Amino acid sequence: METVLVTGALGTLGRWTVAELADEYDVLGVDRHEPHGESPEGVEYLAADLTEQGPIWEIIHDVEPDGVVHLAAVPGAGHRAGTETFVHNVTSTYNVLTAAGEVGADVVWSSSEATYGVTAGEEARPLASLPVDETHPQRPEDAYGTSKVVGELVAERTVRTYGVSVTSLQPSWIQVPGEYETAAIREGFDIENPTPSGSLWSYVDVRDVARLVGRALAAETTGHESYIAVAEDNYVDEPTAEAVAAAWGDRAPECDIEGDRAAFSTAKAKRDLGWEPRHSWHTAETESVASPLEADR
């Protein structure tokens, strides 16, 4: 069985990803601390600060994993000061991807749809096209989105320097079944006067992202590829084209998106990896699902 190293293994996406991969791989989870409870079968954990080059380089060189899944990060804007967010995310991504390249391990890592920066604060930027796909210009508006764009440059450099493959996943707002944060926004949403949304009212279930990680790991890819990950629908339960037209006004592009379908496209992930989202807020908001390593959240 192949070995996969997962960083950020105790984070929200990390826990679900470890659970997704544990049946197919020997998994080594790396996070800032070890879990308090018993580790799942086939999973081990080590503690390391990824912004320090030495520990993660030593771990990766000792283990020589077949694949590396890099999920550790400041998870979005507003959690820490902008400079700290940028430095933390860029430094950890450089350290992990470079060490992976040195041992010949292919990489799957979590970038973000924030790289496209479709709003600037509450002001709507012009959109190049809808639905937004991986060819849309990347123009981040904050330190978080900028750190992810730089991370994708690090991914391209890793491919050129070491000849490994790197897959950059670009999930939207990640939601956990039974704990969705979308209901409150939907209840206050005014289709006549909507606030422009950086995610274009998109979201994605954590289980779908974890499954996409698995598909990307298993795929025989070369070079650097990026894949948007969103649910099929928006979370405001309104026609997407109407919401975009109201929020962007005269700057709104032509939009023929039907009904409440997402304004981001997952066609590339479907074509290349055979992945489609399975979960929607309609059922997942109140769904009861056991969370991996619940005690370590």
PDB file of C-alpha atoms in Angstrom:
ATOM      1  CA  MET A   1       0.000   0.000   0.000  1.00  0.00           C
ATOM      2  CA  GLU A   2       1.287   3.472  -0.869  1.00  0.00           C
ATOM      3  CA  THR A   3       2.029   6.088   1.773  1.00  0.00           C
ATOM      4  CA  VAL A   4       0.465   9.552   1.679  1.00  0.00           C
ATOM      5  CA  LEU A   5       1.460  12.421   3.956  1.00  0.00           C
ATOM      6  CA  VAL A   6      -1.345  14.868   4.786  1.00  0.00           C
ATOM      7  CA  THR A   7      -0.580  18.273   6.298  1.00  0.00           C
ATOM      8  CA  GLY A   8      -3.236  20.107   8.279  1.00  0.00           C
ATOM      9  CA  ALA A   9      -4.521  16.638   9.121  1.00  0.00           C
ATOM     10  CA  LEU A  10      -6.556  17.793  12.135  1.00  0.00           C
ATOM     11  CA  GLY A  11      -8.212  20.728  10.388  1.00  0.00           C
ATOM     12  CA  THR A  12     -11.737  20.581   9.013  1.00  0.00           C
ATOM     13  CA  LEU A  13     -10.781  19.461   5.521  1.00  0.00           C
ATOM     14  CA  GLY A  14      -7.816  17.487   6.845  1.00  0.00           C
ATOM     15  CA  ARG A  15      -9.906  15.245   9.104  1.00  0.00           C
ATOM     16  CA  TRP A  16     -12.363  14.362   6.364  1.00  0.00           C
ATOM     17  CA  THR A  17      -9.545  13.832   3.864  1.00  0.00           C
ATOM     18  CA  VAL A  18      -7.641  11.494   6.183  1.00  0.00           C
ATOM     19  CA  ALA A  19     -10.826   9.465   6.649  1.00  0.00           C
ATOM     20  CA  GLU A  20     -11.347   9.383   2.863  1.00  0.00           C
ATOM     21  CA  LEU A  21      -7.810   8.179   2.164  1.00  0.00           C
ATOM     22  CA  ALA A  22      -7.294   5.764   5.060  1.00  0.00           C
ATOM     23  CA  ASP A  23      -8.879   2.782   3.272  1.00  0.00           C
ATOM     24  CA  GLU A  24      -6.598   3.118   0.248  1.00  0.00           C
ATOM     25  CA  TYR A  25      -3.316   4.398   1.699  1.00  0.00           C
ATOM     26  CA  ASP A  26      -1.085   4.336   4.727  1.00  0.00           C
ATOM     27  CA  VAL A  27      -1.568   7.885   5.973  1.00  0.00           C
ATOM     28  CA  LEU A  28       0.826  10.041   7.975  1.00  0.00           C
ATOM     29  CA  GLY A  29      -0.961  13.123   9.290  1.00  0.00           C
ATOM     30  CA  VAL A  30       1.047  16.207  10.178  1.00  0.00           C
ATOM     31  CA  ASP A  31      -0.384  19.067  12.215  1.00  0.00           C
ATOM     32  CA  ARG A  32       0.688  21.498  14.923  1.00  0.00           C
ATOM     33  CA  HIS A  33      -0.174  18.915  17.565  1.00  0.00           C
ATOM     34  CA  GLU A  34      -1.041  15.234  17.724  1.00  0.00           C
ATOM     35  CA  PRO A  35      -4.627  14.035  18.202  1.00  0.00           C
ATOM     36  CA  HIS A  36      -5.828  13.454  21.741  1.00  0.00           C
ATOM     37  CA  GLY A  37      -7.761  10.281  20.966  1.00  0.00           C
ATOM     38  CA  GLU A  38      -6.800   7.015  19.348  1.00  0.00           C
ATOM     39  CA  SER A  39      -5.697   7.282  15.718  1.00  0.00           C
ATOM     40  CA  PRO A  40      -7.745   5.506  13.055  1.00  0.00           C
ATOM     41  CA  GLU A  41      -6.330   2.240  11.751  1.00  0.00           C
ATOM     42  CA  GLY A  42      -3.597   2.830   9.207  1.00  0.00           C
ATOM     43  CA  VAL A  43      -3.090   6.456  10.270  1.00  0.00           C
ATOM     44  CA  GLU A  44      -0.205   7.902  12.257  1.00  0.00           C
ATOM     45  CA  TYR A  45       0.399  11.505  13.311  1.00  0.00           C
ATOM     46  CA  LEU A  46       3.391  13.749  13.864  1.00  0.00           C
ATOM     47  CA  ALA A  47       3.491  17.341  15.105  1.00  0.00           C
ATOM     48  CA  ALA A  48       5.384  20.022  13.196  1.00  0.00           C
ATOM     49  CA  ASP A  49       5.320  23.737  12.440  1.00  0.00           C
ATOM     50  CA  LEU A  50       5.363  23.888   8.647  1.00  0.00           C
ATOM     51  CA  THR A  51       6.693  27.435   8.587  1.00  0.00           C
ATOM     52  CA  GLU A  52       9.945  25.993   9.942  1.00  0.00           C
ATOM     53  CA  GLN A  53      11.793  24.365   7.078  1.00  0.00           C
ATOM     54  CA  GLY A  54      13.752  21.787   9.060  1.00  0.00           C
ATOM     55  CA  PRO A  55      11.024  19.629  10.670  1.00  0.00           C
ATOM     56  CA  ILE A  56       8.860  19.096   7.594  1.00  0.00           C
ATOM     57  CA  TRP A  57      11.893  18.505   5.372  1.00  0.00           C
ATOM     58  CA  GLU A  58      13.164  15.877   7.815  1.00  0.00           C
ATOM     59  CA  ILE A  59       9.757  14.199   8.076  1.00  0.00           C
ATOM     60  CA  ILE A  60       9.250  14.027   4.310  1.00  0.00           C
ATOM     61  CA  HIS A  61      12.805  12.860   3.632  1.00  0.00           C
ATOM     62  CA  ASP A  62      12.536  10.173   6.325  1.00  0.00           C
ATOM     63  CA  VAL A  63       9.136   8.889   5.198  1.00  0.00           C
ATOM     64  CA  GLU A  64       9.607   9.346   1.429  1.00  0.00           C
ATOM     65  CA  PRO A  65       5.850   9.269   0.806  1.00  0.00           C
ATOM     66  CA  ASP A  66       4.428   8.385  -2.587  1.00  0.00           C
ATOM     67  CA  GLY A  67       2.145  11.420  -2.398  1.00  0.00           C
ATOM     68  CA  VAL A  68       1.756  14.575  -0.337  1.00  0.00           C
ATOM     69  CA  VAL A  69      -1.560  16.302   0.370  1.00  0.00           C
ATOM     70  CA  HIS A  70      -0.938  19.838   1.623  1.00  0.00           C
ATOM     71  CA  LEU A  71      -4.002  21.258   3.387  1.00  0.00           C
ATOM     72  CA  ALA A  72      -2.410  23.211   6.258  1.00  0.00           C
ATOM     73  CA  ALA A  73      -3.055  26.945   6.007  1.00  0.00           C
ATOM     74  CA  VAL A  74      -4.623  29.976   7.559  1.00  0.00           C
ATOM     75  CA  PRO A  75      -8.033  29.067   6.093  1.00  0.00           C
ATOM     76  CA  GLY A  76      -9.214  32.442   4.851  1.00  0.00           C
ATOM     77  CA  ALA A  77      -9.192  36.200   5.226  1.00  0.00           C
ATOM     78  CA  GLY A  78     -10.127  37.614   8.621  1.00  0.00           C
ATOM     79  CA  HIS A  79      -8.585  34.917  10.815  1.00  0.00           C
ATOM     80  CA  ARG A  80      -5.212  36.624  11.300  1.00  0.00           C
ATOM     81  CA  ALA A  81      -3.516  39.829  10.217  1.00  0.00           C
ATOM     82  CA  GLY A  82      -3.007  39.952   6.465  1.00  0.00           C
ATOM     83  CA  THR A  83       0.784  39.841   6.615  1.00  0.00           C
ATOM     84  CA  GLU A  84       0.749  36.840   8.937  1.00  0.00           C
ATOM     85  CA  THR A  85      -1.749  35.050   6.686  1.00  0.00           C
ATOM     86  CA  PHE A  86       0.381  35.656   3.610  1.00  0.00           C
ATOM     87  CA  VAL A  87       3.706  34.706   5.208  1.00  0.00           C
ATOM     88  CA  HIS A  88       2.312  31.602   6.921  1.00  0.00           C
ATOM     89  CA  ASN A  89       0.594  30.219   3.813  1.00  0.00           C
ATOM     90  CA  VAL A  90       3.384  30.972   1.346  1.00  0.00           C
ATOM     91  CA  THR A  91       6.185  29.736   3.607  1.00  0.00           C
ATOM     92  CA  SER A  92       4.457  26.487   4.535  1.00  0.00           C
ATOM     93  CA  THR A  93       3.496  25.786   0.930  1.00  0.00           C
ATOM     94  CA  TYR A  94       7.044  26.402  -0.287  1.00  0.00           C
ATOM     95  CA  ASN A  95       8.529  24.183   2.424  1.00  0.00           C
ATOM     96  CA  VAL A  96       6.112  21.294   1.873  1.00  0.00           C
ATOM     97  CA  LEU A  97       6.100  21.318  -1.932  1.00  0.00           C
ATOM     98  CA  THR A  98       9.865  21.668  -2.202  1.00  0.00           C
ATOM     99  CA  ALA A  99      10.472  18.782   0.199  1.00  0.00           C
ATOM    100  CA  ALA A 100       7.926  16.672  -1.695  1.00  0.00           C
ATOM    101  CA  GLY A 101       9.680  17.455  -4.961  1.00  0.00           C
ATOM    102  CA  GLU A 102      13.031  16.434  -3.553  1.00  0.00           C
ATOM    103  CA  VAL A 103      11.772  12.927  -2.735  1.00  0.00           C
ATOM    104  CA  GLY A 104       9.787  12.611  -5.980  1.00  0.00           C
ATOM    105  CA  ALA A 105       6.330  12.723  -4.389  1.00  0.00           C
ATOM    106  CA  ASP A 106       3.375  14.005  -6.387  1.00  0.00           C
ATOM    107  CA  VAL A 107       1.362  16.715  -4.617  1.00  0.00           C
ATOM    108  CA  VAL A 108      -2.295  17.629  -4.205  1.00  0.00           C
ATOM    109  CA  TRP A 109      -2.856  20.835  -2.290  1.00  0.00           C
ATOM    110  CA  SER A 110      -5.665  23.213  -1.422  1.00  0.00           C
ATOM    111  CA  SER A 111      -5.573  26.556  -3.182  1.00  0.00           C
ATOM    112  CA  SER A 112      -8.839  28.554  -3.302  1.00  0.00           C
ATOM    113  CA  GLU A 113     -11.438  30.176  -5.538  1.00  0.00           C
ATOM    114  CA  ALA A 114     -10.365  33.393  -3.756  1.00  0.00           C
ATOM    115  CA  THR A 115      -7.550  33.541  -6.310  1.00  0.00           C
ATOM    116  CA  TYR A 116     -10.093  34.912  -8.814  1.00  0.00           C
ATOM    117  CA  GLY A 117     -11.004  37.882  -6.592  1.00  0.00           C
ATOM    118  CA  VAL A 118     -14.388  38.659  -8.103  1.00  0.00           C
ATOM    119  CA  THR A 119     -15.097  41.386  -5.548  1.00  0.00           C
ATOM    120  CA  ALA A 120     -13.065  44.067  -3.822  1.00  0.00           C
ATOM    121  CA  GLY A 121     -14.612  44.504  -0.405  1.00  0.00           C
ATOM    122  CA  GLU A 122     -18.254  45.223  -1.115  1.00  0.00           C
ATOM    123  CA  GLU A 123     -17.533  46.551  -4.599  1.00  0.00           C
ATOM    124  CA  ALA A 124     -18.072  44.216  -7.530  1.00  0.00           C
ATOM    125  CA  ARG A 125     -15.187  43.866  -9.950  1.00  0.00           C
ATOM    126  CA  PRO A 126     -16.026  43.255 -13.605  1.00  0.00           C
ATOM    127  CA  LEU A 127     -16.169  39.558 -14.396  1.00  0.00           C
ATOM    128  CA  ALA A 128     -14.344  38.225 -17.444  1.00  0.00           C
ATOM    129  CA  SER A 129     -16.936  35.512 -18.064  1.00  0.00           C
ATOM    130  CA  LEU A 130     -19.557  33.347 -16.408  1.00  0.00           C
ATOM    131  CA  PRO A 131     -19.510  30.716 -15.229  1.00  0.00           C
ATOM    132  CA  VAL A 132     -16.026  31.323 -13.819  1.00  0.00           C
ATOM    133  CA  ASP A 133     -13.652  28.531 -14.785  1.00  0.00           C
ATOM    134  CA  GLU A 134      -9.933  27.884 -14.452  1.00  0.00           C
ATOM    135  CA  THR A 135      -9.139  30.188 -17.390  1.00  0.00           C
ATOM    136  CA  HIS A 136     -10.575  33.252 -15.611  1.00  0.00           C
ATOM    137  CA  PRO A 137      -7.933  35.866 -14.674  1.00  0.00           C
ATOM    138  CA  GLN A 138      -6.534  35.455 -11.167  1.00  0.00           C
ATOM    139  CA  ARG A 139      -6.623  38.841  -9.427  1.00  0.00           C
ATOM    140  CA  PRO A 140      -6.782  38.339  -5.647  1.00  0.00           C
ATOM    141  CA  GLU A 141      -8.084  41.141  -3.469  1.00  0.00           C
ATOM    142  CA  ASP A 142      -6.643  40.220  -0.072  1.00  0.00           C
ATOM    143  CA  ALA A 143      -3.634  38.605   1.575  1.00  0.00           C
ATOM    144  CA  TYR A 144      -5.302  35.194   1.684  1.00  0.00           C
ATOM    145  CA  GLY A 145      -6.129  35.057  -2.020  1.00  0.00           C
ATOM    146  CA  THR A 146      -2.714  36.445  -2.867  1.00  0.00           C
ATOM    147  CA  SER A 147      -1.016  33.746  -0.785  1.00  0.00           C
ATOM    148  CA  LYS A 148      -2.870  31.105  -2.791  1.00  0.00           C
ATOM    149  CA  VAL A 149      -1.864  32.636  -6.135  1.00  0.00           C
ATOM    150  CA  VAL A 150       1.757  32.598  -4.967  1.00  0.00           C
ATOM    151  CA  GLY A 151       1.227  29.005  -3.855  1.00  0.00           C
ATOM    152  CA  GLU A 152       0.179  28.089  -7.393  1.00  0.00           C
ATOM    153  CA  LEU A 153       3.371  29.741  -8.684  1.00  0.00           C
ATOM    154  CA  VAL A 154       5.294  27.596  -6.195  1.00  0.00           C
ATOM    155  CA  ALA A 155       3.415  24.583  -7.599  1.00  0.00           C
ATOM    156  CA  GLU A 156       4.518  25.435 -11.144  1.00  0.00           C
ATOM    157  CA  ARG A 157       8.103  25.913  -9.975  1.00  0.00           C
ATOM    158  CA  THR A 158       7.998  22.543  -8.183  1.00  0.00           C
ATOM    159  CA  VAL A 159       6.880  20.820 -11.373  1.00  0.00           C
ATOM    160  CA  ARG A 160       9.614  22.470 -13.438  1.00  0.00           C
ATOM    161  CA  THR A 161      12.380  21.818 -10.922  1.00  0.00           C
ATOM    162  CA  TYR A 162      11.577  18.275  -9.803  1.00  0.00           C
ATOM    163  CA  GLY A 163       9.389  16.771 -12.523  1.00  0.00           C
ATOM    164  CA  VAL A 164       6.610  15.739 -10.110  1.00  0.00           C
ATOM    165  CA  SER A 165       2.955  16.531 -10.694  1.00  0.00           C
ATOM    166  CA  VAL A 166       1.141  19.120  -8.583  1.00  0.00           C
ATOM    167  CA  THR A 167      -2.631  19.500  -8.491  1.00  0.00           C
ATOM    168  CA  SER A 168      -4.068  22.738  -7.109  1.00  0.00           C
ATOM    169  CA  LEU A 169      -7.638  22.338  -5.870  1.00  0.00           C
ATOM    170  CA  GLN A 170      -9.692  25.534  -5.660  1.00  0.00           C
ATOM    171  CA  PRO A 171     -12.601  24.872  -3.304  1.00  0.00           C
ATOM    172  CA  SER A 172     -15.207  27.470  -2.508  1.00  0.00           C
ATOM    173  CA  TRP A 173     -16.596  28.051   1.001  1.00  0.00           C
ATOM    174  CA  ILE A 174     -16.253  24.622   2.661  1.00  0.00           C
ATOM    175  CA  GLN A 175     -19.242  23.443   4.711  1.00  0.00           C
ATOM    176  CA  VAL A 176     -19.586  20.533   7.142  1.00  0.00           C
ATOM    177  CA  PRO A 177     -22.754  18.388   7.103  1.00  0.00           C
ATOM    178  CA  GLY A 178     -25.114  19.383   9.890  1.00  0.00           C
ATOM    179  CA  GLU A 179     -23.072  22.532  10.559  1.00  0.00           C
ATOM    180  CA  TYR A 180     -23.645  24.569   7.401  1.00  0.00           C
ATOM    181  CA  GLU A 181     -23.316  28.330   7.883  1.00  0.00           C
ATOM    182  CA  THR A 182     -25.355  29.132   4.783  1.00  0.00           C
ATOM    183  CA  ALA A 183     -28.861  29.339   6.266  1.00  0.00           C
ATOM    184  CA  ALA A 184     -28.344  32.661   8.056  1.00  0.00           C
ATOM    185  CA  ILE A 185     -27.026  34.327   4.899  1.00  0.00           C
ATOM    186  CA  ARG A 186     -29.852  32.931   2.786  1.00  0.00           C
ATOM    187  CA  GLU A 187     -32.472  34.202   5.244  1.00  0.00           C
ATOM    188  CA  GLY A 188     -31.094  37.736   5.002  1.00  0.00           C
ATOM    189  CA  PHE A 189     -30.500  37.690   1.255  1.00  0.00           C
ATOM    190  CA  ASP A 190     -32.312  40.344  -0.795  1.00  0.00           C
ATOM    191  CA  ILE A 191     -32.449  39.509  -4.505  1.00  0.00           C
ATOM    192  CA  GLU A 192     -33.373  43.130  -5.262  1.00  0.00           C
ATOM    193  CA  ASN A 193     -30.255  44.520  -3.559  1.00  0.00           C
ATOM    194  CA  PRO A 194     -27.680  41.779  -2.985  1.00  0.00           C
ATOM    195  CA  THR A 195     -24.181  42.415  -1.680  1.00  0.00           C
ATOM    196  CA  PRO A 196     -21.610  41.182  -4.222  1.00  0.00           C
ATOM    197  CA  SER A 197     -20.181  37.852  -3.112  1.00  0.00           C
ATOM    198  CA  GLY A 198     -16.554  36.868  -3.557  1.00  0.00           C
ATOM    199  CA  SER A 199     -17.660  33.262  -3.909  1.00  0.00           C
ATOM    200  CA  LEU A 200     -20.601  34.207  -6.143  1.00  0.00           C
ATOM    201  CA  TRP A 201     -22.802  32.558  -3.469  1.00  0.00           C
ATOM    202  CA  SER A 202     -21.026  29.258  -4.035  1.00  0.00           C
ATOM    203  CA  TYR A 203     -20.052  26.686  -1.414  1.00  0.00           C
ATOM    204  CA  VAL A 204     -18.906  23.068  -1.306  1.00  0.00           C
ATOM    205  CA  ASP A 205     -19.431  20.175   1.088  1.00  0.00           C
ATOM    206  CA  VAL A 206     -16.256  18.990   2.858  1.00  0.00           C
ATOM    207  CA  ARG A 207     -16.996  15.401   1.815  1.00  0.00           C
ATOM    208  CA  ASP A 208     -16.947  16.378  -1.842  1.00  0.00           C
ATOM    209  CA  VAL A 209     -13.595  18.126  -1.476  1.00  0.00           C
ATOM    210  CA  ALA A 210     -12.104  15.134   0.350  1.00  0.00           C
ATOM    211  CA  ARG A 211     -13.321  12.875  -2.445  1.00  0.00           C
ATOM    212  CA  LEU A 212     -11.759  15.206  -5.017  1.00  0.00           C
ATOM    213  CA  VAL A 213      -8.439  14.932  -3.180  1.00  0.00           C
ATOM    214  CA  GLY A 214      -8.684  11.170  -3.556  1.00  0.00           C
ATOM    215  CA  ARG A 215      -9.476  11.423  -7.264  1.00  0.00           C
ATOM    216  CA  ALA A 216      -6.568  13.796  -7.832  1.00  0.00           C
ATOM    217  CA  LEU A 217      -4.157  11.511  -5.975  1.00  0.00           C
ATOM    218  CA  ALA A 218      -5.212   8.484  -7.987  1.00  0.00           C
ATOM    219  CA  ALA A 219      -5.072  10.254 -11.351  1.00  0.00           C
ATOM    220  CA  GLU A 220      -2.025   9.765 -13.540  1.00  0.00           C
ATOM    221  CA  THR A 221      -1.433  13.451 -14.144  1.00  0.00           C
ATOM    222  CA  THR A 222       1.644  15.343 -15.223  1.00  0.00           C
ATOM    223  CA  GLY A 223       2.604  18.970 -14.759  1.00  0.00           C
ATOM    224  CA  HIS A 224       0.473  21.439 -12.839  1.00  0.00           C
ATOM    225  CA  GLU A 225      -3.306  21.492 -13.096  1.00  0.00           C
ATOM    226  CA  SER A 226      -5.910  23.433 -11.129  1.00  0.00           C
ATOM    227  CA  TYR A 227      -9.511  22.405 -10.445  1.00  0.00           C
ATOM    228  CA  ILE A 228     -12.415  24.442  -9.079  1.00  0.00           C
ATOM    229  CA  ALA A 229     -14.556  22.639  -6.493  1.00  0.00           C
ATOM    230  CA  VAL A 230     -18.075  23.933  -5.782  1.00  0.00           C
ATOM    231  CA  ALA A 231     -21.520  22.456  -5.203  1.00  0.00           C
ATOM    232  CA  GLU A 232     -23.880  22.375  -8.167  1.00  0.00           C
ATOM    233  CA  ASP A 233     -26.174  25.065  -6.754  1.00  0.00           C
ATOM    234  CA  ASN A 234     -25.809  28.392  -4.954  1.00  0.00           C
ATOM    235  CA  TYR A 235     -26.767  28.642  -1.284  1.00  0.00           C
ATOM    236  CA  VAL A 236     -29.198  31.583  -1.540  1.00  0.00           C
ATOM    237  CA  ASP A 237     -31.926  29.636  -3.371  1.00  0.00           C
ATOM    238  CA  GLU A 238     -32.324  32.343  -6.020  1.00  0.00           C
ATOM    239  CA  PRO A 239     -31.553  32.411  -9.748  1.00  0.00           C
ATOM    240  CA  THR A 240     -27.816  32.992 -10.097  1.00  0.00           C
ATOM    241  CA  ALA A 241     -28.152  35.146 -13.224  1.00  0.00           C
ATOM    242  CA  GLU A 242     -30.589  37.483 -11.445  1.00  0.00           C
ATOM    243  CA  ALA A 243     -28.325  37.773  -8.399  1.00  0.00           C
ATOM    244  CA  VAL A 244     -25.284  38.578 -10.554  1.00  0.00           C
ATOM    245  CA  ALA A 245     -27.221  41.144 -12.593  1.00  0.00           C
ATOM    246  CA  ALA A 246     -28.503  42.863  -9.446  1.00  0.00           C
ATOM    247  CA  ALA A 247     -25.124  42.890  -7.696  1.00  0.00           C
ATOM    248  CA  TRP A 248     -22.951  43.835 -10.680  1.00  0.00           C
ATOM    249  CA  GLY A 249     -25.392  46.136 -12.475  1.00  0.00           C
ATOM    250  CA  ASP A 250     -24.012  47.608 -15.697  1.00  0.00           C
ATOM    251  CA  ARG A 251     -20.759  45.705 -15.204  1.00  0.00           C
ATOM    252  CA  ALA A 252     -22.420  42.296 -15.163  1.00  0.00           C
ATOM    253  CA  PRO A 253     -21.363  40.023 -18.029  1.00  0.00           C
ATOM    254  CA  GLU A 254     -23.847  38.054 -20.074  1.00  0.00           C
ATOM    255  CA  CYS A 255     -25.029  35.192 -17.924  1.00  0.00           C
ATOM    256  CA  ASP A 256     -27.107  32.291 -19.161  1.00  0.00           C
ATOM    257  CA  ILE A 257     -26.682  30.139 -16.055  1.00  0.00           C
ATOM    258  CA  GLU A 258     -29.920  28.285 -15.498  1.00  0.00           C
ATOM    259  CA  GLY A 259     -31.773  28.622 -12.223  1.00  0.00           C
ATOM    260  CA  ASP A 260     -29.703  28.403  -9.053  1.00  0.00           C
ATOM    261  CA  ARG A 261     -26.761  26.558 -10.600  1.00  0.00           C
ATOM    262  CA  ALA A 262     -23.350  27.669  -9.337  1.00  0.00           C
ATOM    263  CA  ALA A 263     -21.542  30.552 -11.008  1.00  0.00           C
ATOM    264  CA  PHE A 264     -18.271  28.575 -10.889  1.00  0.00           C
ATOM    265  CA  SER A 265     -17.750  25.689 -13.287  1.00  0.00           C
ATOM    266  CA  THR A 266     -16.565  22.213 -12.297  1.00  0.00           C
ATOM    267  CA  ALA A 267     -16.500  20.950 -15.886  1.00  0.00           C
ATOM    268  CA  LYS A 268     -12.720  20.494 -15.878  1.00  0.00           C
ATOM    269  CA  ALA A 269     -12.756  18.292 -12.763  1.00  0.00           C
ATOM    270  CA  LYS A 270     -15.532  16.200 -14.306  1.00  0.00           C
ATOM    271  CA  ARG A 271     -13.655  15.849 -17.588  1.00  0.00           C
ATOM    272  CA  ASP A 272     -10.199  15.095 -16.165  1.00  0.00           C
ATOM    273  CA  LEU A 273     -10.939  13.384 -12.865  1.00  0.00           C
ATOM    274  CA  GLY A 274     -14.489  12.062 -13.211  1.00  0.00           C
ATOM    275  CA  TRP A 275     -15.532  14.148 -10.195  1.00  0.00           C
ATOM    276  CA  GLU A 276     -18.873  15.813  -9.595  1.00  0.00           C
ATOM    277  CA  PRO A 277     -20.250  17.254  -6.333  1.00  0.00           C
ATOM    278  CA  ARG A 278     -22.774  14.993  -4.621  1.00  0.00           C
ATOM    279  CA  HIS A 279     -24.015  17.157  -1.761  1.00  0.00           C
ATOM    280  CA  SER A 280     -26.328  20.175  -1.584  1.00  0.00           C
ATOM    281  CA  TRP A 281     -27.361  22.473   1.249  1.00  0.00           C
ATOM    282  CA  HIS A 282     -30.949  21.313   0.714  1.00  0.00           C
ATOM    283  CA  THR A 283     -30.184  18.099   2.602  1.00  0.00           C
ATOM    284  CA  ALA A 284     -26.710  18.613   4.102  1.00  0.00           C
ATOM    285  CA  GLU A 285     -27.595  21.621   6.286  1.00  0.00           C
ATOM    286  CA  THR A 286     -29.453  19.387   8.708  1.00  0.00           C
ATOM    287  CA  GLU A 287     -27.783  16.079   7.905  1.00  0.00           C
ATOM    288  CA  SER A 288     -26.431  14.074  10.842  1.00  0.00           C
ATOM    289  CA  VAL A 289     -23.039  12.604   9.978  1.00  0.00           C
ATOM    290  CA  ALA A 290     -20.339  11.463  12.386  1.00  0.00           C
ATOM    291  CA  SER A 291     -17.329  13.755  12.099  1.00  0.00           C
ATOM    292  CA  PRO A 292     -13.844  12.189  11.969  1.00  0.00           C
ATOM    293  CA  LEU A 293     -11.794  12.735  15.144  1.00  0.00           C
ATOM    294  CA  GLU A 294     -14.597  14.842  16.630  1.00  0.00           C
ATOM    295  CA  ALA A 295     -12.730  15.352  19.909  1.00  0.00           C
ATOM    296  CA  ASP A 296      -9.847  17.089  18.157  1.00  0.00           C
ATOM    297  CA  ARG A 297     -11.775  19.881  16.489  1.00  0.00           C
TER     298      ARG A 297
END
